[in-house]
């Protein structure tokens, strides 16, 4: 015999619909990731490095991606296609004015030096071509006869057929030994320009511009010699501050235009401001935050930038602790071989045993030229100190000059310190590759410029002062004669392109730009340079008492909602309605959560919205999708708690009377005092007193409140030992994220304890009834059919409440998936959430087994007629239902379905959207 229909079954839309919304949000985030481009160009022949002698005497055909210091085979040169749109000058042609760009390069043979030369030539030639110039001799690089090097000439024509020329000279820094005195340099310059004049009939328009592509070490060596650099020289990669040079310039005005790139002090200053917006501990002068820096020990660049970082940290927090781990350049130990960064999938453990031992042993070999084992031991040491001594590292800097070394450091150290903020300098496209995403996600990068070659507002105004026509074109949104270039591979290329364009437009000396701050997402970088952000709550967030200040009021708010929904009574009108003040509380909070949800959804779908309160809105690099799902969890929790209380009052209260009527009036029940009968002496109470104590609303509310406080205190202990990281920036977003998390978690705790309390009450009732039958009572005094029917309906209502806290928990877990941001599951969260869910599922399982035992005892009683026995056997709801109808298995299937959908969403999205 089944119980009366329960309207609570209609709540499946809320339970499973909210889970479906969370899964859809996750899948949408996966589908918005960009696919990988695959070139169909057939692989060409690998060029061999030319010797200096051959390099000096051989002309070569070169495409845009070829090394200017490398020779192509003659057969390949002869088969080159294409020609210049302008005829080559004849010996009788009139000499034309030309801008000479003399590039001084590093002629190193190792792959990263070659890649650097390729990028430099791509940037310079692209900038020239974008200004309307074309190669004078197709794509040929002519060799200089007077000294090692090559040159290439470009020409453009205006509407009056007047030609303009640009000549790019490529030489090595080994062939031009700076410093050099002016007469000697003038002699060398005249030799080279005369040689180019004899071939291309061009003369210098103004002084030759020297573009030095050396590092901070080259500028340091130049200063150590005590000779000022040649006039019109620009260092485009040396970032060391001039004041840190061994011989500071006596005449700074001579060196003012020397650096065309943002210096280390400006980069570190912007970087430190960004770290202060992300790490609350850096804003508290009474704390000693621990910062770890990995850098190479054999470059001037590393020493200079580390010193700048220490200076900034000590100025802001004298107690800050900076630890510097050093390594030698070329961590992979193979400078002559291509340094292909390791694919994270290649390092996966091949078996379970290896997986269990991962992080406990060094798998790298301890011999040979590779430094991997040094790096691995340093990472394991940091991890061991964190686990053993509780020394939490708040930030890790990777400040080397070699991008390949930095990627190796990130691979090794990031898994060991998942909650730290990682930062570095110099934006590079390698950070955006898919294989690098596991350890470059949320990396903070301070860079001299973006990858995109776009003119800043300040630069546009500067151009306007020199060229009114360009300003008119930009203001009128006319088509610019300059071509748009694709994003570069690194920020140094962008700086170089802008410098070349500035020279070609005949502007005055352009000062170095400001520092830019980026955050790396999934295949994208988010510019945070002008993001701003508030820092006023950060000092509060750094205090240990602030978590209690947030979570205790949130728990009180959740208890207020519980108190409001328990004001339902059958005597109210309509039956089972809440009191007026309770409706205002419940509906008001649900409305506020819904409005916040709609606002965030609008902001996230609005393409024009880049930042919100200092935190990015970009999917995959923002906490706002997480906050949105947590608001959804809070809203769903309010609705489900209200529906659960209504079902219990409207449909559960009548079953209490039915149970009383089914039992004899003089029956005695055993009762143990204190919470849930776990403590206190036991005694016997009457039937009415037993049901009054068991289902009293006030007693239940206080038991829930006390248990919730104990649960929260236990969570605080775990959070103090394993603090969860929040990859967000700015004080207000961090505060709002914590408030929304506290509201959702507090209501989840109330849901959990409320559901557990109902299960424990039902379990105590079933056990007392089973004891009653075990003591061989008079069967004529107990109406077994009415008793089991009432228990069936009552446990159906109680059993379905199991799905409610698990629904809220699923949404909270979905909000911390890495698809939205770099959320790391810490031990505190796993124990807190998983522990509560396991206890709840265990209570449901025990309740089901207890119900099955009671029904078995009832059916085993003697004297039951066959017709009555058939009615008892037909009661199959609640705890008397079959195993596959139990809420515990519905909850398990729901968990498997949700997280199974999330698991297969990524490979499916890659299969259908990233395969082309």
PDB file of N, CA, C and O in Angstrom, residues 17 105 293 357 443 604 666 761 785:
ATOM      1  N   UNK A  17      17.458  20.566 -12.382  1.00  0.00           N
ATOM      2  CA  UNK A  17      17.609  21.717 -13.274  1.00  0.00           C
ATOM      3  C   UNK A  17      18.782  22.587 -12.894  1.00  0.00           C
ATOM      4  O   UNK A  17      19.530  23.073 -13.744  1.00  0.00           O
ATOM      5  N   UNK A 105      73.574  42.293 -33.831  1.00  0.00           N
ATOM      6  CA  UNK A 105      72.962  41.058 -33.355  1.00  0.00           C
ATOM      7  C   UNK A 105      73.990  40.168 -32.671  1.00  0.00           C
ATOM      8  O   UNK A 105      75.201  40.307 -32.866  1.00  0.00           O
ATOM      9  N   UNK A 293      61.928  33.226  -5.241  1.00  0.00           N
ATOM     10  CA  UNK A 293      62.316  33.669  -6.578  1.00  0.00           C
ATOM     11  C   UNK A 293      63.278  32.658  -7.170  1.00  0.00           C
ATOM     12  O   UNK A 293      64.244  32.252  -6.513  1.00  0.00           O
ATOM     13  N   UNK A 357      53.727   7.516  -5.808  1.00  0.00           N
ATOM     14  CA  UNK A 357      55.041   7.977  -5.393  1.00  0.00           C
ATOM     15  C   UNK A 357      55.426   9.309  -6.003  1.00  0.00           C
ATOM     16  O   UNK A 357      56.502   9.823  -5.731  1.00  0.00           O
ATOM     17  N   UNK A 443      49.285  33.066 -14.600  1.00  0.00           N
ATOM     18  CA  UNK A 443      50.620  33.636 -14.426  1.00  0.00           C
ATOM     19  C   UNK A 443      50.551  35.149 -14.620  1.00  0.00           C
ATOM     20  O   UNK A 443      49.980  35.639 -15.600  1.00  0.00           O
ATOM     21  N   UNK A 604      28.909  39.163 -17.901  1.00  0.00           N
ATOM     22  CA  UNK A 604      29.735  38.140 -18.523  1.00  0.00           C
ATOM     23  C   UNK A 604      29.413  37.954 -19.996  1.00  0.00           C
ATOM     24  O   UNK A 604      30.269  37.538 -20.773  1.00  0.00           O
ATOM     25  N   UNK A 666      -0.527   3.497  25.970  1.00  0.00           N
ATOM     26  CA  UNK A 666       0.273   3.288  27.165  1.00  0.00           C
ATOM     27  C   UNK A 666       1.669   2.740  26.881  1.00  0.00           C
ATOM     28  O   UNK A 666       2.375   2.324  27.790  1.00  0.00           O
ATOM     29  N   UNK A 761      16.441  11.533  13.385  1.00  0.00           N
ATOM     30  CA  UNK A 761      15.140  11.421  14.059  1.00  0.00           C
ATOM     31  C   UNK A 761      14.360  10.228  13.537  1.00  0.00           C
ATOM     32  O   UNK A 761      13.766   9.461  14.322  1.00  0.00           O
ATOM     33  N   UNK A 785      -0.507  -2.013   9.576  1.00  0.00           N
ATOM     34  CA  UNK A 785      -0.705  -1.404   8.249  1.00  0.00           C
ATOM     35  C   UNK A 785      -0.659   0.106   8.325  1.00  0.00           C
ATOM     36  O   UNK A 785       0.009   0.770   7.516  1.00  0.00           O
TER      37      UNK A 785
END
